[in-house]
Every structure is written in structure tokens, then in C-alpha cells.
CSV table of C-alpha atoms and ligand atoms in Angstrom, one decimal:
chain,number,residue,atom,x,y,z
A,249,MET,CA,12.1,-30.4,97.1
A,250,ARG,CA,11.8,-33.8,95.6
A,251,LEU,CA,11.4,-35.6,98.7
A,252,VAL,CA,10.7,-39.4,99.8
A,253,LEU,CA,9.8,-40.0,103.2
A,254,LYS,CA,9.7,-43.4,105.0
A,255,TYR,CA,7.1,-44.1,108.1
A,256,GLY,CA,8.5,-47.7,110.1
A,257,GLY,CA,5.8,-49.8,111.3
A,258,THR,CA,5.1,-47.6,114.5
A,259,SER,CA,4.6,-45.1,112.6
A,260,ILE,CA,1.1,-46.0,111.4
A,261,SER,CA,-0.3,-48.7,113.3
A,262,ALA,CA,-3.3,-47.2,115.2
A,263,SER,CA,-5.8,-44.7,113.2
A,264,LYS,CA,-5.2,-41.4,114.8
A,265,ASP,CA,-2.0,-41.9,113.6
A,266,ILE,CA,-1.8,-42.6,110.1
A,267,GLN,CA,-4.5,-39.6,109.4
A,268,THR,CA,-1.5,-37.8,110.8
A,269,VAL,CA,1.2,-38.9,108.7
A,270,ALA,CA,-1.9,-37.8,105.8
A,271,LYS,CA,-2.2,-34.5,107.1
A,272,HIS,CA,1.4,-34.0,106.9
A,273,VAL,CA,2.2,-34.7,103.3
A,274,ASN,CA,-0.3,-33.6,102.2
A,275,THR,CA,1.4,-30.4,103.3
A,276,LEU,CA,4.4,-31.4,101.7
A,277,SER,CA,3.0,-32.3,98.9
A,278,LYS,CA,2.2,-28.3,98.0
A,279,ASP,CA,5.7,-27.3,98.0
A,280,ASN,CA,7.3,-30.6,97.1
A,281,GLU,CA,7.7,-34.0,94.7
A,282,ILE,CA,6.5,-36.5,97.8
A,283,VAL,CA,7.4,-40.1,97.5
A,284,VAL,CA,5.8,-42.2,100.4
A,285,VAL,CA,7.1,-45.4,101.6
A,286,CYS,CA,6.0,-47.8,104.0
A,287,SER,CA,6.6,-50.5,106.2
A,288,ALA,CA,4.4,-53.2,107.7
A,289,ILE,CA,1.9,-52.2,110.3
A,290,SER,CA,3.9,-53.0,113.4
A,291,GLY,CA,4.0,-57.0,114.0
A,292,THR,CA,3.1,-57.7,110.8
A,293,THR,CA,5.9,-59.6,109.1
A,294,ASP,CA,6.2,-60.9,112.9
A,295,ASP,CA,3.4,-63.0,112.1
A,296,LEU,CA,3.3,-64.3,108.9
A,297,ILE,CA,6.8,-64.7,109.6
A,298,GLU,CA,4.9,-67.1,112.9
A,299,ILE,CA,2.5,-68.0,109.7
A,300,SER,CA,5.7,-69.5,107.8
A,301,GLU,CA,6.2,-71.4,111.2
A,302,SER,CA,2.8,-72.9,111.5
A,303,ILE,CA,3.2,-73.9,107.6
A,304,LYS,CA,6.2,-75.9,109.0
A,305,LYS,CA,5.0,-77.6,111.3
A,306,GLU,CA,1.5,-78.1,109.3
A,307,ASN,CA,-0.2,-76.9,112.0
A,308,LYS,CA,-2.8,-75.0,109.3
A,309,SER,CA,-5.0,-74.0,111.0
A,310,LYS,CA,-2.4,-71.7,112.8
A,311,ALA,CA,-1.2,-70.0,110.2
A,312,GLU,CA,-4.8,-69.5,108.8
A,313,GLN,CA,-6.1,-67.9,112.9
A,314,LEU,CA,-2.4,-65.7,111.8
A,315,ALA,CA,-3.4,-64.2,108.6
A,316,SER,CA,-7.8,-63.8,110.2
A,317,LYS,CA,-6.1,-61.8,112.9
A,318,ILE,CA,-3.4,-59.5,110.9
A,319,SER,CA,-7.1,-59.0,108.2
A,320,ASN,CA,-9.2,-58.3,111.3
A,321,ARG,CA,-6.4,-55.6,112.5
A,322,HIS,CA,-5.8,-53.8,109.1
A,323,LYS,CA,-10.1,-53.8,108.4
A,324,GLN,CA,-11.0,-52.0,111.4
A,325,LEU,CA,-7.7,-49.8,110.6
A,326,ALA,CA,-9.0,-48.6,107.4
A,327,LYS,CA,-13.6,-48.2,108.8
A,328,GLN,CA,-11.9,-46.4,111.7
A,329,THR,CA,-9.5,-44.2,109.7
A,330,ILE,CA,-11.4,-43.6,105.9
A,331,LYS,CA,-14.7,-40.7,106.4
A,332,LYS,CA,-15.0,-40.9,102.7
A,333,SER,CA,-17.2,-44.6,101.9
A,334,ASP,CA,-16.1,-44.6,98.2
A,335,VAL,CA,-12.5,-44.0,99.7
A,336,ARG,CA,-13.8,-46.5,102.0
A,337,LYS,CA,-15.1,-48.8,99.7
A,338,LYS,CA,-12.8,-48.5,97.5
A,339,LEU,CA,-10.1,-50.2,100.0
A,340,PHE,CA,-11.9,-52.3,101.6
A,341,SER,CA,-12.7,-54.4,98.5
A,342,ILE,CA,-8.9,-53.6,97.3
A,343,LEU,CA,-7.6,-54.9,101.1
A,344,GLU,CA,-10.2,-58.3,100.4
A,345,GLU,CA,-8.0,-59.5,97.3
A,346,ASP,CA,-4.7,-59.5,99.0
A,347,PHE,CA,-7.0,-61.9,101.8
A,348,THR,CA,-7.8,-63.1,99.7
A,349,GLU,CA,-4.4,-64.4,98.1
A,350,LEU,CA,-2.7,-64.4,101.0
A,351,PHE,CA,-5.3,-67.5,102.6
A,352,ALA,CA,-5.4,-69.1,99.2
A,353,LEU,CA,-0.7,-69.1,99.5
A,354,ILE,CA,-0.9,-70.5,102.8
A,355,ASP,CA,-3.8,-73.4,101.4
A,356,GLY,CA,-0.8,-73.5,98.7
A,357,MET,CA,1.9,-74.1,100.4
A,358,VAL,CA,0.5,-76.4,103.1
A,359,LEU,CA,-0.4,-78.4,100.6
A,360,LEU,CA,2.9,-78.6,99.3
A,361,GLY,CA,3.9,-78.4,103.0
A,362,GLU,CA,7.1,-76.6,102.7
A,363,VAL,CA,8.0,-73.2,102.9
A,364,THR,CA,11.3,-72.3,100.7
A,365,SER,CA,13.0,-68.8,100.4
A,366,ARG,CA,10.9,-67.9,97.3
A,367,SER,CA,7.4,-68.3,98.9
A,368,MET,CA,8.4,-67.4,102.6
A,369,ASP,CA,9.4,-63.1,101.1
A,370,TYR,CA,5.9,-64.1,99.1
A,371,LEU,CA,4.6,-64.6,103.0
A,372,ILE,CA,6.1,-62.0,104.3
A,373,SER,CA,5.7,-59.6,101.8
A,374,PHE,CA,2.3,-58.9,102.3
A,375,GLY,CA,2.8,-57.2,105.2
A,376,GLU,CA,4.1,-54.0,103.6
A,377,ARG,CA,0.7,-55.0,100.8
A,378,LEU,CA,-1.4,-53.1,103.2
A,379,SER,CA,-0.1,-50.7,105.5
A,380,ILE,CA,0.6,-48.7,101.6
A,381,LYS,CA,-3.4,-49.6,100.3
A,382,LEU,CA,-4.4,-48.3,104.1
A,383,VAL,CA,-2.1,-45.6,104.2
A,384,SER,CA,-2.8,-44.3,100.1
A,385,ALA,CA,-6.7,-43.8,101.0
A,386,ALA,CA,-5.5,-41.9,103.8
A,387,ILE,CA,-4.2,-39.9,101.3
A,388,ASN,CA,-7.3,-39.5,99.2
A,389,ASP,CA,-9.7,-39.0,101.8
A,390,SER,CA,-8.0,-35.8,103.5
A,391,GLY,CA,-8.0,-34.6,99.4
A,392,LYS,CA,-5.3,-35.8,97.7
A,393,LYS,CA,-4.6,-37.5,94.4
A,394,SER,CA,-2.6,-41.1,95.4
A,395,ILE,CA,-2.0,-44.9,95.1
A,396,PRO,CA,-0.1,-47.6,96.7
A,397,LEU,CA,2.3,-49.3,94.3
A,398,THR,CA,4.3,-52.6,96.0
A,399,GLY,CA,7.9,-52.3,95.9
A,400,LYS,CA,7.6,-54.8,92.3
A,401,GLU,CA,5.1,-52.1,90.9
A,402,VAL,CA,7.2,-49.1,91.0
A,403,GLY,CA,9.9,-51.1,89.7
A,404,ILE,CA,12.3,-53.1,92.0
A,405,VAL,CA,13.9,-55.5,90.4
A,406,THR,CA,16.9,-57.9,92.1
A,407,ASP,CA,18.5,-60.5,92.4
A,408,SER,CA,17.3,-63.3,93.0
A,409,ASN,CA,18.9,-64.3,96.2
A,410,PHE,CA,15.8,-64.7,98.2
A,411,GLY,CA,15.5,-63.2,101.8
A,412,GLU,CA,18.7,-61.4,100.7
A,413,SER,CA,18.2,-59.4,97.9
A,414,LYS,CA,20.1,-56.7,96.4
A,415,PRO,CA,18.3,-54.5,93.8
A,416,LEU,CA,19.4,-54.3,90.1
A,417,ILE,CA,20.1,-50.6,90.3
A,418,ASP,CA,20.4,-49.7,86.1
A,419,THR,CA,17.2,-51.0,85.3
A,420,THR,CA,16.0,-50.8,89.0
A,421,ARG,CA,17.0,-47.1,88.4
A,422,LEU,CA,15.6,-46.8,84.5
A,423,ARG,CA,11.8,-48.2,86.0
A,424,VAL,CA,11.5,-46.5,89.2
A,425,LEU,CA,12.0,-42.9,87.4
A,426,LYS,CA,9.0,-44.2,85.0
A,427,THR,CA,7.2,-45.0,87.5
A,428,VAL,CA,7.6,-41.9,89.4
A,429,GLU,CA,8.0,-39.3,87.9
A,430,THR,CA,4.7,-40.3,85.3
A,431,LEU,CA,2.8,-39.8,88.4
A,432,PHE,CA,4.9,-36.5,89.4
A,433,SER,CA,3.6,-34.8,86.6
A,434,LYS,CA,-0.6,-36.5,87.3
A,435,LYS,CA,0.4,-34.7,90.9
A,436,THR,CA,-0.3,-38.4,92.3
A,437,ILE,CA,1.8,-39.3,95.8
A,438,PRO,CA,3.2,-43.1,95.0
A,439,VAL,CA,3.1,-44.9,98.4
A,440,VAL,CA,5.7,-47.1,98.2
A,441,GLY,CA,5.6,-51.0,99.8
A,442,GLY,CA,9.0,-50.9,101.2
A,443,PHE,CA,11.1,-53.9,102.1
A,444,ALA,CA,10.6,-56.2,98.6
A,445,GLY,CA,10.6,-56.0,94.9
A,446,ALA,CA,10.9,-58.6,92.3
A,447,ASP,CA,13.7,-60.7,90.8
A,448,GLN,CA,13.8,-60.5,86.6
A,449,HIS,CA,11.4,-63.4,85.8
A,450,GLY,CA,8.4,-61.5,89.0
A,451,HIS,CA,9.2,-63.2,91.6
A,452,ILE,CA,8.4,-61.5,94.8
A,453,THR,CA,12.1,-60.9,96.8
A,454,THR,CA,13.0,-59.0,100.2
A,455,PHE,CA,15.9,-57.1,101.0
A,456,GLY,CA,16.1,-58.4,104.9
A,457,ARG,CA,14.7,-57.6,108.0
A,458,GLY,CA,13.9,-53.4,108.3
A,459,GLY,CA,14.9,-53.4,104.4
A,460,SER,CA,12.0,-50.8,103.7
A,461,ASP,CA,14.8,-48.5,105.2
A,462,TYR,CA,17.4,-49.2,102.1
A,463,SER,CA,13.9,-48.9,99.6
A,464,ALA,CA,14.1,-45.9,100.7
A,465,THR,CA,17.1,-45.2,100.0
A,466,THR,CA,17.1,-47.1,96.6
A,467,ILE,CA,13.5,-44.6,95.3
A,468,GLY,CA,15.6,-42.0,96.5
A,469,SER,CA,18.8,-41.9,94.9
A,470,CYS,CA,17.0,-43.8,91.5
A,471,ILE,CA,14.4,-40.3,91.1
A,472,LYS,CA,17.5,-38.2,92.6
A,473,ALA,CA,15.7,-36.5,95.5
A,474,ASP,CA,16.8,-33.8,97.7
A,475,GLU,CA,15.7,-35.5,101.1
A,476,ILE,CA,14.7,-38.5,102.4
A,477,TRP,CA,13.6,-39.1,105.8
A,478,LEU,CA,13.0,-41.8,107.7
A,479,MET,CA,9.7,-42.1,110.2
A,480,SER,CA,10.0,-43.3,113.2
A,481,ASP,CA,8.5,-43.1,116.8
A,482,VAL,CA,12.0,-42.4,118.1
A,483,ASP,CA,13.4,-38.5,117.6
A,484,GLY,CA,17.2,-39.9,115.7
A,485,LEU,CA,20.2,-41.0,117.2
A,486,MET,CA,21.1,-40.7,120.1
A,487,THR,CA,24.3,-39.9,123.0
A,488,ALA,CA,23.3,-43.4,124.3
A,489,ASP,CA,19.9,-44.9,124.9
A,490,PRO,CA,18.1,-42.5,126.6
A,491,LYS,CA,16.5,-45.9,128.3
A,492,ILE,CA,20.2,-46.3,130.2
A,493,VAL,CA,20.9,-42.7,130.4
A,494,LYS,CA,18.8,-40.4,131.3
A,495,ASN,CA,20.2,-36.8,129.3
A,496,ALA,CA,21.7,-38.6,126.4
A,497,LYS,CA,21.1,-36.2,123.5
A,498,LEU,CA,19.8,-36.1,120.8
A,499,LEU,CA,22.5,-35.8,117.5
A,500,LYS,CA,21.7,-33.2,115.1
A,501,GLU,CA,24.9,-34.2,112.9
A,502,VAL,CA,26.2,-37.1,111.9
A,503,SER,CA,28.5,-38.0,108.7
A,504,TYR,CA,27.4,-41.7,106.6
A,505,ILE,CA,29.8,-43.4,108.3
A,506,GLU,CA,29.1,-42.4,111.5
A,507,ALA,CA,25.8,-43.4,111.1
A,508,ILE,CA,26.9,-47.0,109.1
A,509,GLU,CA,28.2,-47.6,112.6
A,510,MET,CA,25.4,-45.9,114.9
A,511,ALA,CA,22.7,-47.9,112.7
A,512,LEU,CA,24.8,-51.0,113.8
A,513,PHE,CA,24.8,-50.3,117.3
A,514,GLY,CA,22.2,-47.7,118.6
A,515,ALA,CA,18.8,-48.6,120.2
A,516,LYS,CA,17.8,-46.9,116.4
A,517,GLN,CA,17.5,-49.9,114.1
A,518,ILE,CA,18.0,-49.0,110.7
A,519,HIS,CA,18.6,-51.7,107.6
A,520,PRO,CA,22.2,-52.1,108.1
A,521,ARG,CA,22.8,-50.9,104.2
A,522,THR,CA,20.4,-48.8,103.4
A,523,PHE,CA,23.5,-45.7,103.1
A,524,GLU,CA,24.7,-47.4,100.3
A,525,PRO,CA,22.2,-46.0,98.4
A,526,LEU,CA,23.0,-42.7,99.4
A,527,LEU,CA,26.8,-42.0,99.0
A,528,SER,CA,27.0,-40.9,95.6
A,529,LYS,CA,24.8,-38.8,95.2
A,530,LYS,CA,25.1,-37.2,98.9
A,531,ILE,CA,21.6,-37.0,99.5
A,532,PRO,CA,21.3,-36.1,102.4
A,533,MET,CA,18.7,-37.9,105.1
A,534,LYS,CA,16.9,-37.4,108.1
A,535,ILE,CA,15.9,-39.4,110.8
A,536,ARG,CA,12.6,-37.8,112.9
A,537,ASN,CA,9.9,-38.7,114.8
A,538,SER,CA,6.7,-38.8,112.8
A,539,PHE,CA,4.6,-38.3,116.2
A,540,ASN,CA,7.2,-34.7,117.3
A,541,LEU,CA,7.8,-32.8,114.4
A,542,LYS,CA,8.3,-29.7,116.4
A,543,ASN,CA,12.1,-32.0,116.4
A,544,GLU,CA,13.8,-31.6,112.9
A,545,GLY,CA,16.1,-34.9,114.2
A,546,THR,CA,19.0,-35.8,112.9
A,547,LEU,CA,20.1,-34.6,109.6
A,548,VAL,CA,23.2,-37.7,108.6
A,549,THR,CA,25.3,-36.1,105.7
A,550,ALA,CA,28.2,-36.9,103.5
A,551,SER,CA,30.3,-33.6,105.8
A,552,PRO,CA,28.4,-32.4,108.9
A,553,SER,CA,30.0,-29.2,109.4
A,554,PRO,CA,32.8,-28.6,111.2
A,555,ASP,CA,31.2,-27.1,114.4
A,556,THR,CA,29.6,-31.1,115.0
A,557,LYS,CA,32.0,-33.4,115.3
A,558,ASN,CA,33.6,-34.2,119.2
A,559,THR,CA,35.9,-36.6,119.2
A,560,VAL,CA,33.0,-39.4,120.2
A,561,LYS,CA,29.4,-39.0,120.0
A,562,CYS,CA,27.8,-42.1,120.8
A,563,VAL,CA,28.5,-44.3,123.6
A,564,SER,CA,26.2,-47.7,122.5
A,565,SER,CA,25.6,-51.3,123.9
A,566,VAL,CA,24.7,-54.4,122.5
A,567,LYS,CA,24.5,-57.0,125.3
A,568,ASN,CA,23.6,-60.9,125.4
A,569,ASN,CA,25.8,-62.3,123.3
A,570,GLY,CA,29.0,-64.5,123.6
A,571,LEU,CA,32.6,-64.7,123.4
A,572,ILE,CA,34.9,-67.7,122.2
A,573,ASP,CA,38.6,-67.1,122.9
A,574,ILE,CA,40.1,-70.6,120.8
A,575,ARG,CA,43.8,-71.3,121.5
A,576,GLY,CA,46.1,-72.9,119.5
A,577,GLY,CA,49.6,-73.3,119.4
A,578,SER,CA,50.0,-74.2,116.1
A,579,MET,CA,47.8,-71.3,114.9
A,580,VAL,CA,51.7,-69.4,115.2
A,581,GLY,CA,53.1,-68.9,112.7
A,582,THR,CA,50.9,-71.2,111.1
A,583,PRO,CA,48.9,-68.9,107.5
A,584,GLY,CA,45.7,-69.8,107.0
A,585,THR,CA,44.0,-70.6,110.3
A,586,ALA,CA,42.0,-67.8,110.4
A,587,ALA,CA,40.8,-68.6,107.3
A,588,LYS,CA,39.6,-72.1,108.7
A,589,ILE,CA,38.1,-70.8,110.8
A,590,PHE,CA,36.3,-67.6,109.3
A,591,ALA,CA,35.5,-69.7,107.0
A,592,THR,CA,33.4,-73.2,109.4
A,593,LEU,CA,31.7,-70.3,111.2
A,594,ALA,CA,31.1,-68.8,107.4
A,595,LYS,CA,29.7,-72.7,107.0
A,596,ALA,CA,27.0,-73.0,110.2
A,597,GLY,CA,25.4,-69.0,109.1
A,598,ILE,CA,27.2,-67.7,111.9
A,599,ASN,CA,27.9,-64.0,112.1
A,600,VAL,CA,30.8,-63.0,114.0
A,601,MET,CA,30.5,-60.0,114.9
A,602,MET,CA,34.0,-58.6,116.8
A,603,ILE,CA,37.4,-60.2,116.0
A,604,SER,CA,40.6,-59.7,117.8
A,605,GLN,CA,43.5,-61.9,117.6
A,606,ASN,CA,47.0,-60.8,119.0
A,607,PRO,CA,50.0,-60.3,117.6
A,608,SER,CA,51.9,-63.5,119.1
A,609,GLU,CA,48.8,-65.2,117.1
A,610,SER,CA,48.2,-67.9,119.4
A,611,SER,CA,44.6,-67.3,120.2
A,612,ILE,CA,41.9,-65.3,118.4
A,613,THR,CA,39.0,-64.6,119.8
A,614,ILE,CA,35.2,-63.8,118.1
A,615,VAL,CA,32.6,-63.0,120.0
A,616,VAL,CA,28.9,-63.7,118.2
A,617,LYS,CA,24.9,-63.6,119.5
A,618,ASN,CA,23.9,-65.9,122.3
A,619,ALA,CA,21.8,-67.3,120.4
A,620,ASP,CA,24.2,-68.5,117.6
A,621,LEU,CA,27.0,-69.1,120.4
A,622,ASP,CA,25.5,-73.4,120.7
A,623,LYS,CA,26.4,-73.5,117.0
A,624,ALA,CA,29.4,-71.8,116.5
A,625,VAL,CA,31.0,-74.2,119.9
A,626,VAL,CA,29.9,-77.0,118.4
A,627,SER,CA,30.8,-76.8,114.4
A,628,LEU,CA,33.9,-75.2,115.9
A,629,GLU,CA,34.6,-78.5,117.5
A,630,MET,CA,33.5,-80.9,114.4
A,631,GLU,CA,36.0,-79.2,112.9
A,632,LEU,CA,39.3,-77.3,113.6
A,633,LEU,CA,39.4,-79.5,117.3
A,634,GLY,CA,42.1,-81.0,117.4
A,635,LYS,CA,43.4,-79.9,114.6
A,636,ILE,CA,44.6,-76.6,114.7
A,637,ILE,CA,43.3,-75.7,117.8
A,638,LYS,CA,43.3,-76.6,121.8
A,639,LYS,CA,40.6,-75.5,123.2
A,640,LEU,CA,38.1,-72.8,123.9
A,641,GLU,CA,37.5,-70.8,126.3
A,642,ILE,CA,33.6,-69.3,126.1
A,643,THR,CA,32.0,-66.3,128.0
A,644,THR,CA,28.4,-66.2,128.1
A,645,ASP,CA,26.5,-62.7,129.0
A,646,VAL,CA,28.2,-59.8,127.7
A,647,ALA,CA,28.2,-56.7,126.1
A,648,ILE,CA,29.3,-55.3,123.7
A,649,ILE,CA,30.2,-51.1,124.4
A,650,ALA,CA,30.9,-49.2,121.1
A,651,LEU,CA,32.5,-45.1,121.0
A,652,ILE,CA,31.3,-44.2,117.3
A,653,GLY,CA,32.9,-40.3,116.2
A,654,SER,CA,35.0,-40.2,113.0
A,655,GLY,CA,36.7,-37.2,115.1
A,656,MET,CA,38.6,-40.1,117.4
A,657,ARG,CA,40.9,-40.6,114.5
A,658,GLY,CA,44.1,-39.2,115.2
A,659,THR,CA,43.0,-38.0,118.5
A,660,VAL,CA,45.3,-39.2,121.4
A,661,GLY,CA,43.3,-40.0,124.6
A,662,VAL,CA,41.0,-41.4,123.7
A,663,ALA,CA,41.8,-45.0,124.7
A,664,SER,CA,43.8,-43.1,128.4
A,665,LYS,CA,39.8,-41.4,128.9
A,666,VAL,CA,37.5,-44.8,128.0
A,667,PHE,CA,40.1,-46.8,130.1
A,668,GLY,CA,39.9,-44.8,133.0
A,669,ALA,CA,36.2,-44.1,132.6
A,670,ILE,CA,35.7,-48.4,133.4
A,671,GLU,CA,38.1,-48.1,136.3
A,672,LYS,CA,36.8,-46.5,138.9
A,673,ASP,CA,33.2,-48.4,138.4
A,674,LYS,CA,36.1,-52.1,138.4
A,675,VAL,CA,34.2,-52.5,134.9
A,676,ASN,CA,36.0,-55.5,133.5
A,677,VAL,CA,36.9,-55.7,130.0
A,678,SER,CA,37.8,-58.9,128.7
A,679,MET,CA,38.0,-58.0,124.4
A,680,ILE,CA,39.4,-55.0,123.1
A,681,THR,CA,39.2,-53.5,118.9
A,682,GLN,CA,39.6,-51.2,117.1
A,683,GLY,CA,39.3,-51.1,113.2
A,684,SER,CA,41.9,-48.9,111.9
A,685,SER,CA,40.3,-46.1,110.5
A,686,GLU,CA,39.3,-45.2,113.4
A,687,LEU,CA,35.7,-44.3,114.1
A,688,ASN,CA,34.3,-46.7,116.6
A,689,LEU,CA,36.4,-48.1,119.9
A,690,ALA,CA,34.6,-51.4,120.8
A,691,PHE,CA,35.1,-53.4,124.5
A,692,VAL,CA,33.1,-56.6,125.9
A,693,VAL,CA,32.0,-56.1,129.4
A,694,LYS,CA,29.8,-58.1,131.5
A,695,ASN,CA,26.4,-57.5,130.3
A,696,SER,CA,25.2,-56.8,134.1
A,697,ASP,CA,28.7,-54.4,133.9
A,698,THR,CA,27.3,-52.3,131.2
A,699,ASN,CA,24.8,-49.6,132.0
A,700,ALA,CA,27.7,-48.6,134.3
A,701,ALA,CA,30.1,-48.3,131.7
A,702,VAL,CA,28.0,-46.3,129.2
A,703,ARG,CA,26.7,-43.7,131.7
A,704,SER,CA,30.7,-43.3,133.1
A,705,LEU,CA,31.4,-42.8,129.5
A,706,HIS,CA,28.9,-41.4,128.6
A,707,ASP,CA,29.8,-38.7,131.7
A,708,ALA,CA,33.7,-39.1,130.7
A,709,PHE,CA,33.0,-37.6,126.9
A,710,ALA,CA,30.9,-34.9,128.0
A,711,LEU,CA,28.4,-36.5,125.8
A,712,ASP,CA,25.5,-34.9,127.9
A,713,LYS,CA,26.9,-31.2,126.9
A,714,THR,CA,26.3,-32.1,122.9
A,715,ASN,CA,24.2,-29.5,121.4
B,1072,LIG,N1,8.6,-54.9,107.8
B,1072,LIG,C1,9.9,-55.3,107.4
B,1072,LIG,C2,9.9,-55.9,109.2
B,1072,LIG,O1,9.6,-56.0,110.3
B,1072,LIG,C3,10.2,-54.5,107.0
B,1072,LIG,C4,10.7,-53.3,107.4
B,1072,LIG,O2,10.7,-52.6,108.5
B,1072,LIG,O3,11.3,-52.4,107.4
B,1072,LIG,O4,10.8,-56.5,108.5
B,1073,MG,MG1,12.5,-51.0,110.5
């Protein structure tokens, strides 16, 4: 099989875990062609972002202190992980080159006194540049040939939308396929840095937080992989967050479209564009736990087997959002009202998570993250209050509860079961949405009602009986 194995940061953050990963890759590589994709070691990307913040505040010593922290942590891991002295020596020398470049970059950014989106991407790509060297050396140490490659080096070419870039897929396919197949023919395992690529001018670009998942599926589709495994510290997708529901069950199989919904709401955060590259080639993906290999994890495919098609597959929740009810008499029957509201919010850079409008058209309700609430309200007040909007009513600290499952489509009685179940807990619902795809039924409750609502729904749909 041709396999892409993507490791999240928590799977490679301790020396024994890196050794376990190397051993697993070594074993699998006996019968399979393997590409490894790595995230940064956990916390590194956050530290790099903090460096950029320190630079903005002209606090050079803080920035350098953080860079030293990153460098010490990686050196420590290198020392503890790698046993063979020649492998270790080579690793130290290539890591040193990266640290020199990182400090030089910080110098340069401090000198200019600015953090552009381009220099930011260059800076935050360092986490993966470092982690791939550790993991690849550990594979060498276990006795297999391997080389580390950044996204740029493997051939991922993107547009120049720094921080939120997308691969130019045809060029990328040609380049990635060539690089990877050349290495396969030399029995060398590529360890590729996720999260980043480079634009046509060679400037480093990133895909947004969590982007290594997207790198893995992009590479998988370029090399026509048979399977892609996302390895992290959770067993897979669950029927609910196990922190809320004790008897939450692992989902054995879900469809791409269900997984997309679950990725947005669920406990296991997956980059939203991860599934895009898989759709046309229908490459199966597994979500697995690198610490619990006995568990097969969750299989994500185009068409799951019929016996796994429950009406509702999982109940997810996202706390800490704000709800804005936008009212105004002149909104009724006025084309363009919604466009103006959403254009205003878009201009302020606000991501709207939920929308509903009642047929009387006298109000539009939206949900945004608590953190965006202030900005959202200010921009609506400045631009539209007293014009198309008469009044804004705001509720903070609300949670979105979502039921996900393609079996809901056309099934009668789902909504009554949902609202009947939570009525017993006296949970008040302040907004409801269901897309016409009927894949996701979502509603809004107070933060403090979240756990009760999730548990009642998990019970009502007998999700603990999921097999
Ligand atoms: N290291 C990046 C992040 O922390 C990308 C990833 O881990 O997927 O967001
Ligand atoms: Mg991630």
C-alpha cells in the first residue's frame, strides 16, 4: 500500500514517543510505501506566534528568549531520542543551521520593526522545519533510510495568500509525485513538514492553524495514496466529547461530509480543508491514536457501509459564543439587507458561525465567537444602526449544540425527539438551524446548559449503543 502517515504535535513531543513513531514507521515500511507528514512539536507554533507578538512590541529580548526555549527543547529531544552517535551528530549540525537562521530572521524582523504576513509565515513555519529533522533522524536511528523535507522542498506550490494559502494543485502534483517517487525508488522514507509550502516566488506560505492535516491529504492525493492516517492522541471521532459524556463511543466509520461537519464542531480539531483533496479520488482516511495502535480508529470514506448509517452519529458542542439578534422594521421585504449585514461583518474580519432569519424577515440572528463579539457589534452599530437596523440584542456566553449524521435526511421525527429530550432538562433554546442537507441540526443554549443538553441527546439517540 501507498500510505501517508501524519503525526500531530502531541504524538512526537517526548523522546520515547518519537522512538515509538520511528519504530512503527520502520515496521510498516517493510510492506508499504510510506510518506510521513509531521506537525510541529506541541507548543512550538504557539511560541513562534508569541515571538511575532514580542517583535511587534519591540521586545527583542523576549523574542530571543522564546527562540532559545524552542532551540533548547529540540536539542534536548535530539539528545534523548537518538542513540547512534553519527546520526545524532548530523542531526545537531542541521538543527544548528535552522537555529542560526531563526535568530537571524528575528534580528531582521526586529530591525524592520514590522511583522508582515509574509515574514510571519516564514517565522511560524520553523516548527515543522525542526520536527521533521528529529523524526527523520529517529527513523535513521532505527535502521531505515529517511530524509526530512519541508513542504517547499517536497514541491508544494501555493498561491501567495500568506497565512491562508492554497496549493496550486497541478504544479504541486507534478512536483510532489516526482520527489516522492524518486525517494521511493531509493527506499528512502520522506518525512515532510506539514502546514507550509511556498508560492511561485519561493516565499514560504502556510495553510492556517492545524494545516498539517491539509498537507497530508494534499500529498496523499498527489501520490495517489491508498490510505491516509491522521495520527494524534485521540482514538478517533467520538459520539460526543468523552469529557462530557462518560460512555461516549468511538465511531468506526463516517462519510467525508459527516467528518467535515464533525471537524468544525468536534473535540478533535481537523483543518477545515483537509477533506477537499480526498473527495475526487475517494481516498480513505483513518483517524488513529499513535499511543493506542491496537485501536483501528475512525475510517472516513466516501460511502460508509450501511450498518454504520445511524440517523444521528454524534452530538457536538462549542461553548463561548455570542448571539446577536439584528432587528429592524425596514428589513422586511428589502432586498440586500442580509448582504449589507454580512458585508459589514466580513469587512471587520468576522467569521459568522450560525445564521437564521425568520420568514417575517423582521430579524436576522447570528452567532459569532465571544472573542469577535465586540468587534461585530461595533461594526454593525457604526455602519448600519439607524439605517436598516433598529436594534441589536446581544447574548454572551452561549453554546452551539450540533447533531450530525447523514441518516437524518428525510427521517421524520428527529427534531421532535431532540427538543423533547432537552425539554426535560428545562434547557432553553434560543436559536435553531438546519441546512437543507439535513446533515446537521444545530441550536443555541446557554453555556451552562451545554453538558446537560449533550448528555440528554446522547441518551435520547442511544449513542452509547453505537457499535
Ligand atoms: N503547527 C501548526 C499548528 O500548530 C500546524 C499543525 O499542527 O497542523 O497550527
Ligand atoms: Mg492539528
